[in-house]
Coordinates of N, CA, C and O in Angstrom, one line a residue:
M1 N -1.9 8.3 12.7 CA -3.1 8.2 11.9 C -3.3 6.8 11.4 O -2.4 6.1 11.0
I2 N -4.5 6.3 11.6 CA -4.9 5.0 11.1 C -6.1 5.1 10.1 O -7.0 5.9 10.3
I3 N -5.9 4.4 9.0 CA -6.9 4.4 8.0 C -7.3 3.0 7.6 O -6.5 2.1 7.7
E4 N -8.6 2.8 7.2 CA -9.0 1.5 6.8 C -9.8 1.7 5.5 O -10.5 2.7 5.3
F5 N -9.6 0.8 4.6 CA -10.3 0.9 3.3 C -10.4 -0.5 2.6 O -9.7 -1.4 3.0
D6 N -11.3 -0.6 1.7 CA -11.4 -1.8 0.8 C -10.9 -1.4 -0.6 O -11.2 -0.2 -1.0
S7 N -10.2 -2.3 -1.2 CA -9.7 -2.0 -2.5 C -9.6 -3.3 -3.3 O -10.1 -4.4 -2.8
D8 N -8.9 -3.3 -4.4 CA -8.6 -4.5 -5.2 C -7.1 -4.7 -5.3 O -6.3 -3.8 -5.3
V9 N -6.7 -6.0 -5.5 CA -5.3 -6.3 -5.7 C -5.1 -6.2 -7.2 O -5.9 -6.5 -8.0
F10 N -3.9 -5.6 -7.5 CA -3.5 -5.6 -9.0 C -2.0 -5.9 -9.1 O -1.2 -5.7 -8.2
R11 N -1.7 -6.5 -10.3 CA -0.4 -6.8 -10.6 C 0.3 -5.6 -11.4 O -0.4 -4.9 -12.1
W12 N 1.5 -5.3 -11.1 CA 2.3 -4.3 -11.7 C 2.3 -4.6 -13.2 O 2.8 -5.6 -13.6
A13 N 1.8 -3.7 -14.0 CA 1.6 -4.0 -15.4 C 2.8 -3.6 -16.3 O 2.8 -3.7 -17.5
A14 N 3.9 -3.0 -15.7 CA 5.0 -2.6 -16.5 C 5.7 -3.7 -17.2 O 6.4 -3.6 -18.2
R15 N 5.7 -4.9 -16.6 CA 6.3 -6.1 -17.2 C 5.3 -7.2 -17.1 O 4.6 -7.5 -16.1
E16 N 5.2 -8.0 -18.2 CA 4.3 -9.1 -18.3 C 4.6 -10.2 -17.3 O 3.7 -10.8 -16.7
D17 N 5.8 -10.4 -17.0 CA 6.2 -11.5 -16.1 C 6.3 -11.0 -14.6 O 6.9 -11.7 -13.8
S18 N 5.8 -9.8 -14.3 CA 5.9 -9.2 -13.0 C 5.3 -10.1 -11.9 O 4.2 -10.6 -12.1
S19 N 6.0 -10.1 -10.8 CA 5.4 -10.8 -9.6 C 5.1 -9.8 -8.5 O 4.9 -10.1 -7.4
W20 N 5.1 -8.5 -8.9 CA 4.8 -7.4 -7.9 C 3.3 -7.2 -7.9 O 2.7 -6.9 -9.0
F21 N 2.7 -7.2 -6.7 CA 1.3 -7.0 -6.6 C 1.1 -5.8 -5.6 O 1.9 -5.7 -4.6
F22 N 0.0 -5.0 -5.8 CA -0.2 -3.9 -5.0 C -1.7 -3.7 -4.8 O -2.5 -4.4 -5.4
T23 N -2.1 -2.8 -3.9 CA -3.4 -2.3 -3.7 C -3.3 -0.8 -3.6 O -2.3 -0.3 -3.1
A24 N -4.3 -0.1 -4.0 CA -4.3 1.4 -4.0 C -5.1 2.0 -2.8 O -6.2 1.5 -2.5
V25 N -4.5 2.9 -2.2 CA -5.2 3.7 -1.1 C -6.2 4.6 -1.9 O -5.8 5.3 -2.9
P26 N -7.4 4.7 -1.5 CA -8.4 5.6 -2.1 C -7.9 7.1 -2.1 O -7.2 7.5 -1.1
P27 N -8.1 7.8 -3.2 CA -7.5 9.2 -3.3 C -7.9 10.1 -2.1 O -7.0 10.9 -1.7
E28 N -9.1 10.0 -1.6 CA -9.5 10.9 -0.5 C -8.6 10.6 0.8 O -8.3 11.5 1.5
L29 N -8.3 9.3 1.0 CA -7.4 9.0 2.1 C -6.0 9.3 1.8 O -5.2 9.8 2.7
G30 N -5.6 9.2 0.6 CA -4.2 9.5 0.1 C -4.0 11.0 0.3 O -2.9 11.4 0.8
A31 N -5.0 11.8 0.0 CA -4.9 13.3 0.2 C -4.7 13.6 1.7 O -3.9 14.5 2.0
E32 N -5.3 12.9 2.6 CA -5.1 13.1 4.0 C -3.7 12.8 4.4 O -3.1 13.4 5.2
I33 N -3.2 11.7 3.9 CA -1.8 11.2 4.2 C -0.8 12.3 3.7 O 0.1 12.6 4.4
R34 N -1.0 12.8 2.5 CA -0.1 13.8 2.0 C 0.0 15.1 2.9 O 1.0 15.8 2.8
E35 N -1.1 15.3 3.6 CA -1.1 16.5 4.5 C -0.3 16.4 5.8 O -0.1 17.4 6.5
I36 N 0.1 15.2 6.1 CA 0.8 14.9 7.4 C 2.2 15.5 7.2 O 3.0 15.1 6.3
P37 N 2.7 16.4 8.1 CA 4.1 16.9 8.0 C 5.0 15.7 8.4 O 4.8 15.0 9.4
R38 N 6.0 15.5 7.5 CA 6.9 14.4 7.8 C 8.2 14.7 7.0 O 8.2 15.4 6.0
P39 N 9.3 14.0 7.3 CA 10.5 14.2 6.5 C 10.4 13.5 5.2 O 9.7 12.5 5.1
Y40 N 11.1 14.1 4.2 CA 11.0 13.5 2.8 C 11.8 12.1 2.9 O 12.8 12.0 3.4
R41 N 11.2 11.1 2.3 CA 11.8 9.8 2.1 C 11.9 9.5 0.6 O 11.2 10.1 -0.2
G42 N 12.8 8.6 0.3 CA 13.0 8.2 -1.1 C 11.7 7.9 -1.9 O 10.8 7.3 -1.3
F43 N 11.5 8.5 -3.1 CA 10.4 8.3 -3.9 C 9.1 8.8 -3.3 O 8.0 8.5 -3.8
G44 N 9.2 9.6 -2.2 CA 8.0 10.2 -1.6 C 7.3 9.1 -0.7 O 6.1 9.3 -0.4
S45 N 8.0 8.1 -0.4 CA 7.3 7.0 0.4 C 7.0 7.4 1.8 O 7.5 8.3 2.3
V46 N 6.0 6.7 2.4 CA 5.5 6.9 3.7 C 5.6 5.6 4.5 O 5.0 4.6 4.0
R47 N 6.2 5.5 5.6 CA 6.3 4.3 6.4 C 5.0 4.0 7.1 O 4.3 4.9 7.6
V48 N 4.6 2.7 7.0 CA 3.3 2.3 7.6 C 3.4 0.9 8.2 O 4.3 0.2 7.9
R49 N 2.5 0.6 9.1 CA 2.3 -0.7 9.6 C 1.0 -1.2 8.9 O -0.1 -0.6 9.1
A50 N 1.1 -2.2 8.1 CA -0.1 -2.7 7.4 C -0.7 -3.9 8.0 O 0.0 -4.8 8.6
H51 N -2.1 -4.0 8.0 CA -2.8 -5.1 8.5 C -3.8 -5.6 7.5 O -4.6 -4.8 7.0
I52 N -3.7 -6.9 7.1 CA -4.7 -7.5 6.2 C -5.0 -8.8 6.8 O -4.1 -9.7 7.0
G53 N -6.3 -9.0 7.2 CA -6.7 -10.3 7.9 C -5.8 -10.5 9.1 O -5.7 -9.6 9.9
G54 N -5.2 -11.6 9.2 CA -4.3 -11.9 10.4 C -2.9 -11.5 10.2 O -2.0 -11.8 11.0
S55 N -2.5 -10.9 9.0 CA -1.2 -10.6 8.7 C -0.9 -9.1 9.1 O -1.7 -8.2 8.8
E56 N 0.3 -8.9 9.6 CA 0.7 -7.5 10.0 C 2.2 -7.4 9.6 O 3.0 -8.3 9.9
W57 N 2.6 -6.3 9.0 CA 4.0 -6.1 8.6 C 4.2 -4.6 8.5 O 3.3 -3.8 8.3
T58 N 5.5 -4.2 8.6 CA 5.9 -2.8 8.4 C 6.5 -2.7 7.0 O 7.3 -3.5 6.6
T59 N 6.1 -1.6 6.3 CA 6.5 -1.4 4.9 C 6.4 0.1 4.6 O 6.3 0.9 5.5
S60 N 6.4 0.4 3.4 CA 6.1 1.8 2.9 C 5.1 1.8 1.8 O 5.0 0.8 1.1
I61 N 4.3 2.9 1.8 CA 3.4 3.1 0.7 C 4.1 4.1 -0.2 O 4.9 4.9 0.2
F62 N 3.8 4.1 -1.5 CA 4.4 4.9 -2.5 C 3.4 5.7 -3.3 O 2.3 5.2 -3.6
P63 N 3.7 7.0 -3.6 CA 2.7 7.8 -4.3 C 2.5 7.3 -5.7 O 3.4 6.8 -6.3
L64 N 1.2 7.4 -6.1 CA 0.8 7.0 -7.4 C 0.9 8.2 -8.3 O 0.2 9.2 -8.0
A65 N 1.7 8.2 -9.3 CA 2.0 9.4 -10.2 C 0.7 10.1 -10.5 O -0.3 9.5 -10.9
Q66 N 0.8 11.4 -10.4 CA -0.2 12.4 -10.8 C -1.6 12.2 -10.1 O -2.7 12.5 -10.7
T67 N -1.6 11.6 -8.9 CA -2.9 11.4 -8.2 C -2.6 11.7 -6.7 O -1.4 11.9 -6.3
D68 N -3.6 11.7 -5.9 CA -3.5 11.8 -4.5 C -3.3 10.4 -3.8 O -3.2 10.3 -2.6
S69 N -3.4 9.4 -4.6 CA -3.4 8.0 -4.1 C -1.9 7.5 -3.8 O -1.0 8.1 -4.3
Y70 N -1.9 6.4 -3.1 CA -0.6 5.7 -2.8 C -0.9 4.3 -3.1 O -2.0 3.8 -3.1
V71 N 0.2 3.5 -3.3 CA 0.1 2.1 -3.5 C 0.8 1.3 -2.4 O 1.8 1.8 -1.9
L72 N 0.2 0.2 -1.9 CA 0.8 -0.6 -0.9 C 1.3 -1.9 -1.6 O 0.5 -2.6 -2.2
P73 N 2.6 -2.2 -1.5 CA 3.1 -3.4 -2.1 C 2.6 -4.6 -1.2 O 2.5 -4.5 0.0
L74 N 2.2 -5.7 -1.8 CA 1.7 -6.9 -1.2 C 2.6 -8.0 -1.4 O 2.7 -8.6 -2.4
K75 N 3.4 -8.3 -0.3 CA 4.4 -9.4 -0.5 C 3.8 -10.7 -0.6 O 2.7 -10.9 -0.1
K76 N 4.5 -11.6 -1.2 CA 4.0 -13.0 -1.5 C 3.5 -13.7 -0.2 O 2.5 -14.3 -0.2
A77 N 4.3 -13.6 0.9 CA 3.9 -14.3 2.1 C 2.5 -13.8 2.6 O 1.7 -14.6 3.0
V78 N 2.2 -12.5 2.4 CA 0.9 -12.0 2.8 C -0.2 -12.4 1.8 O -1.3 -12.9 2.2
R79 N 0.1 -12.4 0.5 CA -0.8 -12.8 -0.5 C -1.2 -14.3 -0.2 O -2.4 -14.6 -0.3
D80 N -0.2 -15.1 0.0 CA -0.5 -16.5 0.3 C -1.3 -16.7 1.6 O -2.3 -17.5 1.6
A81 N -0.9 -16.1 2.6 CA -1.5 -16.3 3.9 C -3.0 -15.8 3.9 O -3.8 -16.4 4.5
E82 N -3.2 -14.7 3.2 CA -4.6 -14.1 3.1 C -5.4 -14.5 1.9 O -6.4 -14.0 1.7
Q83 N -4.8 -15.4 1.1 CA -5.4 -15.9 -0.2 C -5.8 -14.7 -1.1 O -7.0 -14.7 -1.6
L84 N -4.9 -13.8 -1.3 CA -5.2 -12.6 -2.1 C -4.8 -13.0 -3.6 O -3.7 -13.6 -3.8
V85 N -5.6 -12.6 -4.5 CA -5.4 -12.9 -5.9 C -5.5 -11.6 -6.8 O -6.2 -10.7 -6.4
D86 N -4.9 -11.6 -7.9 CA -5.0 -10.5 -8.8 C -6.4 -10.2 -9.2 O -7.2 -11.1 -9.6
G87 N -6.9 -9.0 -9.0 CA -8.2 -8.6 -9.2 C -9.2 -8.8 -8.1 O -10.3 -8.4 -8.1
G88 N -8.7 -9.5 -7.0 CA -9.6 -9.8 -5.9 C -9.7 -8.7 -4.9 O -8.8 -7.8 -4.9
P89 N -10.7 -8.7 -4.0 CA -10.8 -7.7 -3.0 C -9.9 -7.9 -1.9 O -9.4 -9.0 -1.6
V90 N -9.6 -6.7 -1.2 CA -8.8 -6.7 0.0 C -9.2 -5.6 0.9 O -9.6 -4.6 0.5
T91 N -9.3 -5.9 2.2 CA -9.5 -4.9 3.3 C -8.3 -4.6 4.0 O -7.6 -5.6 4.5
V92 N -7.9 -3.4 4.1 CA -6.6 -3.0 4.6 C -6.8 -2.0 5.7 O -7.6 -1.1 5.7
R93 N -5.9 -2.2 6.7 CA -5.8 -1.2 7.8 C -4.4 -0.7 7.8 O -3.4 -1.6 7.9
L94 N -4.1 0.6 7.7 CA -2.8 1.2 7.7 C -2.6 2.1 8.9 O -3.5 3.0 9.1
E95 N -1.5 1.9 9.6 CA -1.1 2.9 10.6 C 0.1 3.6 10.1 O 1.1 3.0 9.8
V96 N -0.1 4.9 9.8 CA 1.0 5.8 9.3 C 2.0 6.0 10.4 O 1.7 6.5 11.5
L97 N 3.3 5.6 10.2 CA 4.3 5.7 11.2 C 5.1 7.0 11.0 O 5.7 7.4 12.0
D98 N 5.1 7.6 9.8 CA 5.8 8.9 9.6 C 4.9 10.0 10.1 O 3.7 9.9 9.9
G99 N 5.5 11.0 10.7 CA 4.7 12.2 11.0 C 4.5 12.4 12.5 O 4.7 11.7 13.3

């Protein structure tokens, strides 16, 4: 399964000094991902290959509590290479590897 979406970058708000940044998969696409039969992984994570601009990497998306959405962690190397900033827009292409 391959999905594409536009979203915003956000900083993990649990800690003021956090350097963790994410973007959220829209709930309607998250609901489709949840329907894919796959083995359970820690924290309900789903393995994906992520593409943003010219950057590509393999990672996992994680369910967002009490929603159908997932969050994609954005590592510093990708944020720097693609000039992503907190609150800024991002276009993502995800290839779901589980399932």
